[in-house]
Amino acid sequence: DAETIAYYLMLGDDALILGQRLSEWCGHAPSVEVDLSLANMGLDLIGQATNYLNGAAGAMDGDKDADALAFKRDVLDFRNCLMVEQPNGDFAQTMARQFLFSTWQHMLLQRLTQSKDGHLAAIAAKSVKEVAYHRELATDWVVRLGDGTEESTRRMTEGLDWNWRFIPELFDVDETLQKVINQGIAVDPREFEDEYRSALAEALAQAKLAVPDDQRPILGGRKGHHSEHLGHLLAVMQYLPRTYPDAEW
Amino acid sequence: DAETIAYYLMLGDDALILGQRLSEWCGHAPSVEVDLSLANMGLDLIGQATNYLNGAAGAMDGDKDADALAFKRDVLDFRNCLMVEQPNGDFAQTMARQFLFSTWQHMLLQRLTQSKDGHLAAIAAKSVKEVAYHRELATDWVVRLGDGTEESTRRMTEGLDWNWRFIPELFDVDETLQKVINQGIAVDPREFEDEYRSALAEALAQAKLAVPDDQRPILGGRKGHHSEHLGHLLAVMQYLPRTYPDAEW
Amino acid sequence: QELVDAFEARVAADEFIEPKDWMPEAYRKTLVRQISQHAHSEIVGMLPEGNWITRAPSLRRKAILLAKVQDEAGHGLYLYCAAETLGTSREEMIEALHSGKAKYSTIFNYPTLTWADIAAIGWLVDGAAIMNQVPLQRTSYGPYARAMVRVCKEESFHQRQGYEAMTVLAQGTEEQKRMAQDALNRWWWPSLMMFGPPDDKSPNTERSMRWRIKRETNDELRQKFVDITVPQAEFLGLTVPDEDLAWNEEKGGYDFGDIDWEEFYAVVRGEGPVAKERMKARRDAWEQNAWVREAADAHEAKKRAAAAA
Amino acid sequence: QELVDAFEARVAADEFIEPKDWMPEAYRKTLVRQISQHAHSEIVGMLPEGNWITRAPSLRRKAILLAKVQDEAGHGLYLYCAAETLGTSREEMIEALHSGKAKYSTIFNYPTLTWADIAAIGWLVDGAAIMNQVPLQRTSYGPYARAMVRVCKEESFHQRQGYEAMTVLAQGTEEQKRMAQDALNRWWWPSLMMFGPPDDKSPNTERSMRWRIKRETNDELRQKFVDITVPQAEFLGLTVPDEDLAWNEEKGGYDFGDIDWEEFYAVVRGEGPVAKERMKARRDAWEQNAWVREAADAHEAKKRAAAAA
């Protein structure tokens, strides 16, 4: 049904857009090792996105596939949260975003393995280990940069500040989502909001950073109302399939 | 004929791509005054591009127009020189590019007003005053930044260095161009290369900058072999017409 | 007190106050705040539109948009100049903006998500701006009033262009219609907020009216805007996103739903959806290009020194 | 001289030299130059491909390309490690790259203009790289030889993927065929240059062969590459951009046209079409992220100090 499709899209778009953002780093990271781990995370996320979007496409009318959904939707039809579309900024901002998102995604996937939707549970079971690693890697960098030099502390503080206002969206439950939660398909994120906040507080304590004040929540991504950043990302990402609509690659 | 069309395209693409680059500055310039003059130059160039491209489209088969040429060609079909597609960089790099290009374009247009192609002569007559102003403005900035502070001198030197290797392409005459030169339609740029070099030397002397050493010429733009920058520019510029091929705006 | 009385009498007689004339400190301060806020709005307002210049869908639309932001930069300049006649430098005003002390119109803290937003901004935002600004052509401070004459002429041109662009979308493909409706949904309420808080929450209105810095109240202007705009939306075949909207025969205007004032005050506080982006863009433009302004000054100084030698 | 003789005898017997073994200074220097150049090529080589990861035309192609650049980063790491066993630190090597003293493969100074270039790089550039590298699995320096075993396995996978991607284009729409042909036109000659100058202009070849740092000459490898690649191009229905290309029955290989060695040497000097872009990208990545490496070191030091306390 429409709500289940929307849930697949939401999960798939989160992974796709974040994977795309990470791939922008290619060749420009602080060290070869970091280049390698950013590409690795990007690859995991693109793989996950493919699975979710194929799931969504399969449940839709017509003979769409994951590529059609990734490359032929415009901005108003994307369902990703606003956090993943935020610009990379510097390496601290990228890692702050990754930390806040992967921590959430990890807690979500742990529970999603119990979904009544067997396909979703299977994707979650496959992805949860990957995301556990993303979470660990990002947390390590938050600690390292938070408790590094004066400059890195400042940059990590700013990176967290930029992304902090998008946290509430991760726990926002609208009607569509509530319906699939009720069906036992989706995870209710509110179940783990406390756990999430504790995990953040713990990591930030280790990083010797203050927990930022809550900012006014910015919502909208789940209903297609994005920031200005997503349109630019899509213009690049979708260029070839838009330009050569009849070609296969 | 094909060669005349190619000449219109070359002139039109130069103006279009440089206009697009200038428009990227919008809202980000060093002062309101500069924002205004960058938008103004961009506007002039987009206007010129429209005229040339409409001229090209009119001479082609089918019912193409300037928009079809601007928004529906891919990178291999663009005929602009490599200089105009170079990234803006900082304000010095943008002004170095403008200085090197507008000086050339101005000398070209002065002569193009005598073209045997009446339409081309008319466009040139209309544009030459605009471009004279661009040249003056860019030259002023080269002088100001060259003979400003230590930092601005360094930045202007780097900006010139980045763009210098694209100068020879402006004076390169291939078979296609030679043919329209022979017909009295196109201007032979070699006629004014000395004048151009002198104008550069004079401005740089005023800016108290050394004339950069000649670098190995980088050619290719006139036959569609561009740098990696143009593809990204087109992905953004062409997004809407590519995404909604049946729409009018 | 004599000075004050004389000043108030001149204003009441619709005379223009000029820079060298005596004026109450509060008048001067209020004007600087209002004019600089207006100037900042022009400059910050270039950003949501600049976001689409590089992606304008045709050469004509690109040219129109470039011309429009060029006008806005021009308006910013006149207005900064008008404010400078009151003794505050442009640098001071810009610093106040960047520190968050000075405000700009709340509307520019919303993102331009699709091309239809550019049309909607022209139609609704410039429409609302004109509604606010037309009376200011008769404001009591001369330089401000004269700047507004020029601004209003250009703004009303922009508004017509915006409405025309919206017409094309509303008559276009299904996808264009959807974009147009979605843009109206997102921009409608923020446009109504552009007129400021309701009159009963706007303590300075009375004085500003007396001083002819303001010539109509926020609620009066808002009502006017609704009455003019609703029929335009209907003509476009678009639905205004307000279930409570209804023609009120008695008052000869529309009744409309409650505005989310909590959102308005949050946006005023700097917590709008893309407020961080806007401020970052302006600060980065200013700070990262400081070397250009310094170089220009240094070059100027060298030239002066050479001329003096 | 005894040491040298013993060394040469071991090498001649195809034994591996290990980091702690004695070796001639020239051997060490040549190896550091060669291995670090190879490592730099892997790292710089990520840039032309990174240029298309964000624009890959399908999720599958995006994943393949991400996996490929990940492999390349890995190769860079093994190779830097192999070079470090010879007593040169990674920082020294990277500084030599950024100052222009150390070189990287000339091929990465050409731009990736269309998606077909990514396919062409896999097919031609990885193909040529393998041709160069397969013999190096038996090179005399142990750590280098072992690194090459792993590198070669992955490279040949990349080469097959590239050829497959090219096949899809060559069998695709007219526009895709055109892209594919244009890519071959632009990458063919630079690929031939990847094998280095002709043997009679390669003065160190003899010694490098004796030391088993090189196991076949440049011209031999180039000939092999042409002989393998031309039939592949024919199979794809593409035309190799060389009018002089002809099968020579007698030598059992292809004759081919003259290489533009002037271009080659210019590119070696750092004057390739996008050499400035490549060096700027690498320098910026290194310099603008220096704070990250410093922070990691500072954090490590704090942790060590805490553990010691």
mmCIF file with all atom_site columns, C-alpha atoms in Angstrom, chain A residues 81-83 86-87 93 100 158-171 196-197 212-220 227-229, chain C residues 109 270-280:
data_model
loop_
_atom_site.group_PDB
_atom_site.id
_atom_site.type_symbol
_atom_site.label_atom_id
_atom_site.label_alt_id
_atom_site.label_comp_id
_atom_site.label_asym_id
_atom_site.label_entity_id
_atom_site.label_seq_id
_atom_site.pdbx_PDB_ins_code
_atom_site.Cartn_x
_atom_site.Cartn_y
_atom_site.Cartn_z
_atom_site.occupancy
_atom_site.B_iso_or_equiv
_atom_site.pdbx_formal_charge
_atom_site.auth_seq_id
_atom_site.auth_comp_id
_atom_site.auth_asym_id
_atom_site.auth_atom_id
_atom_site.pdbx_PDB_model_num
ATOM 1  C CA . CYS A 1 81  ? 15.175 13.658 5.953  1.00 0.00 ? 81  CYS A CA 1
ATOM 2  C CA . LEU A 1 82  ? 16.751 17.108 5.720  1.00 0.00 ? 82  LEU A CA 1
ATOM 3  C CA . MET A 1 83  ? 19.896 16.084 7.589  1.00 0.00 ? 83  MET A CA 1
ATOM 4  C CA . GLN A 1 86  ? 22.954 19.030 4.145  1.00 0.00 ? 86  GLN A CA 1
ATOM 5  C CA . PRO A 1 87  ? 26.190 20.062 2.448  1.00 0.00 ? 87  PRO A CA 1
ATOM 6  C CA . GLN A 1 93  ? 30.600 18.939 9.495  1.00 0.00 ? 93  GLN A CA 1
ATOM 7  C CA . LEU A 1 100 ? 23.929 12.084 14.197 1.00 0.00 ? 100 LEU A CA 1
ATOM 8  C CA . GLU A 1 158 ? 30.118 24.238 14.394 1.00 0.00 ? 158 GLU A CA 1
ATOM 9  C CA . GLY A 1 159 ? 29.474 21.012 12.501 1.00 0.00 ? 159 GLY A CA 1
ATOM 10 C CA . LEU A 1 160 ? 27.192 19.737 15.240 1.00 0.00 ? 160 LEU A CA 1
ATOM 11 C CA . ASP A 1 161 ? 25.503 23.104 15.463 1.00 0.00 ? 161 ASP A CA 1
ATOM 12 C CA . TRP A 1 162 ? 24.725 23.071 11.741 1.00 0.00 ? 162 TRP A CA 1
ATOM 13 C CA . ASN A 1 163 ? 23.063 19.655 11.873 1.00 0.00 ? 163 ASN A CA 1
ATOM 14 C CA . TRP A 1 164 ? 21.463 19.743 15.310 1.00 0.00 ? 164 TRP A CA 1
ATOM 15 C CA . ARG A 1 165 ? 18.186 21.338 14.240 1.00 0.00 ? 165 ARG A CA 1
ATOM 16 C CA . PHE A 1 166 ? 17.444 18.384 11.967 1.00 0.00 ? 166 PHE A CA 1
ATOM 17 C CA . ILE A 1 167 ? 17.370 15.820 14.791 1.00 0.00 ? 167 ILE A CA 1
ATOM 18 C CA . PRO A 1 168 ? 13.680 16.257 15.683 1.00 0.00 ? 168 PRO A CA 1
ATOM 19 C CA . GLU A 1 169 ? 12.686 15.307 12.142 1.00 0.00 ? 169 GLU A CA 1
ATOM 20 C CA . LEU A 1 170 ? 14.239 11.891 12.725 1.00 0.00 ? 170 LEU A CA 1
ATOM 21 C CA . PHE A 1 171 ? 11.731 11.264 15.502 1.00 0.00 ? 171 PHE A CA 1
ATOM 22 C CA . TYR A 1 196 ? 19.502 8.118  21.084 1.00 0.00 ? 196 TYR A CA 1
ATOM 23 C CA . ARG A 1 197 ? 19.835 11.215 23.227 1.00 0.00 ? 197 ARG A CA 1
ATOM 24 C CA . PRO A 1 212 ? 24.226 21.779 21.971 1.00 0.00 ? 212 PRO A CA 1
ATOM 25 C CA . ASP A 1 213 ? 21.034 23.535 22.984 1.00 0.00 ? 213 ASP A CA 1
ATOM 26 C CA . ASP A 1 214 ? 17.988 22.294 21.196 1.00 0.00 ? 214 ASP A CA 1
ATOM 27 C CA . GLN A 1 215 ? 17.157 24.447 18.222 1.00 0.00 ? 215 GLN A CA 1
ATOM 28 C CA . ARG A 1 216 ? 13.804 25.010 16.630 1.00 0.00 ? 216 ARG A CA 1
ATOM 29 C CA . PRO A 1 217 ? 13.007 21.805 14.721 1.00 0.00 ? 217 PRO A CA 1
ATOM 30 C CA . ILE A 1 218 ? 13.137 22.068 10.960 1.00 0.00 ? 218 ILE A CA 1
ATOM 31 C CA . LEU A 1 219 ? 10.790 19.552 9.357  1.00 0.00 ? 219 LEU A CA 1
ATOM 32 C CA . GLY A 1 220 ? 9.530  18.923 5.854  1.00 0.00 ? 220 GLY A CA 1
ATOM 33 C CA . SER A 1 227 ? 16.166 22.663 1.807  1.00 0.00 ? 227 SER A CA 1
ATOM 34 C CA . GLU A 1 228 ? 17.705 24.405 -1.198 1.00 0.00 ? 228 GLU A CA 1
ATOM 35 C CA . HIS A 1 229 ? 20.587 21.928 -1.189 1.00 0.00 ? 229 HIS A CA 1
ATOM 36 C CA . ASN C 2 109 ? 14.309 32.633 5.597  1.00 0.00 ? 109 ASN C CA 1
ATOM 37 C CA . GLY C 2 270 ? 16.587 33.933 13.490 1.00 0.00 ? 270 GLY C CA 1
ATOM 38 C CA . GLU C 2 271 ? 15.215 30.394 13.591 1.00 0.00 ? 271 GLU C CA 1
ATOM 39 C CA . GLY C 2 272 ? 13.648 30.254 10.135 1.00 0.00 ? 272 GLY C CA 1
ATOM 40 C CA . PRO C 2 273 ? 14.080 27.172 7.957  1.00 0.00 ? 273 PRO C CA 1
ATOM 41 C CA . VAL C 2 274 ? 17.087 28.470 6.044  1.00 0.00 ? 274 VAL C CA 1
ATOM 42 C CA . ALA C 2 275 ? 18.139 31.353 8.304  1.00 0.00 ? 275 ALA C CA 1
ATOM 43 C CA . LYS C 2 276 ? 21.492 29.697 8.974  1.00 0.00 ? 276 LYS C CA 1
ATOM 44 C CA . GLU C 2 277 ? 22.127 29.377 5.246  1.00 0.00 ? 277 GLU C CA 1
ATOM 45 C CA . ARG C 2 278 ? 21.252 33.022 4.615  1.00 0.00 ? 278 ARG C CA 1
ATOM 46 C CA . MET C 2 279 ? 23.440 34.381 7.367  1.00 0.00 ? 279 MET C CA 1
ATOM 47 C CA . LYS C 2 280 ? 26.299 32.083 6.464  1.00 0.00 ? 280 LYS C CA 1
#
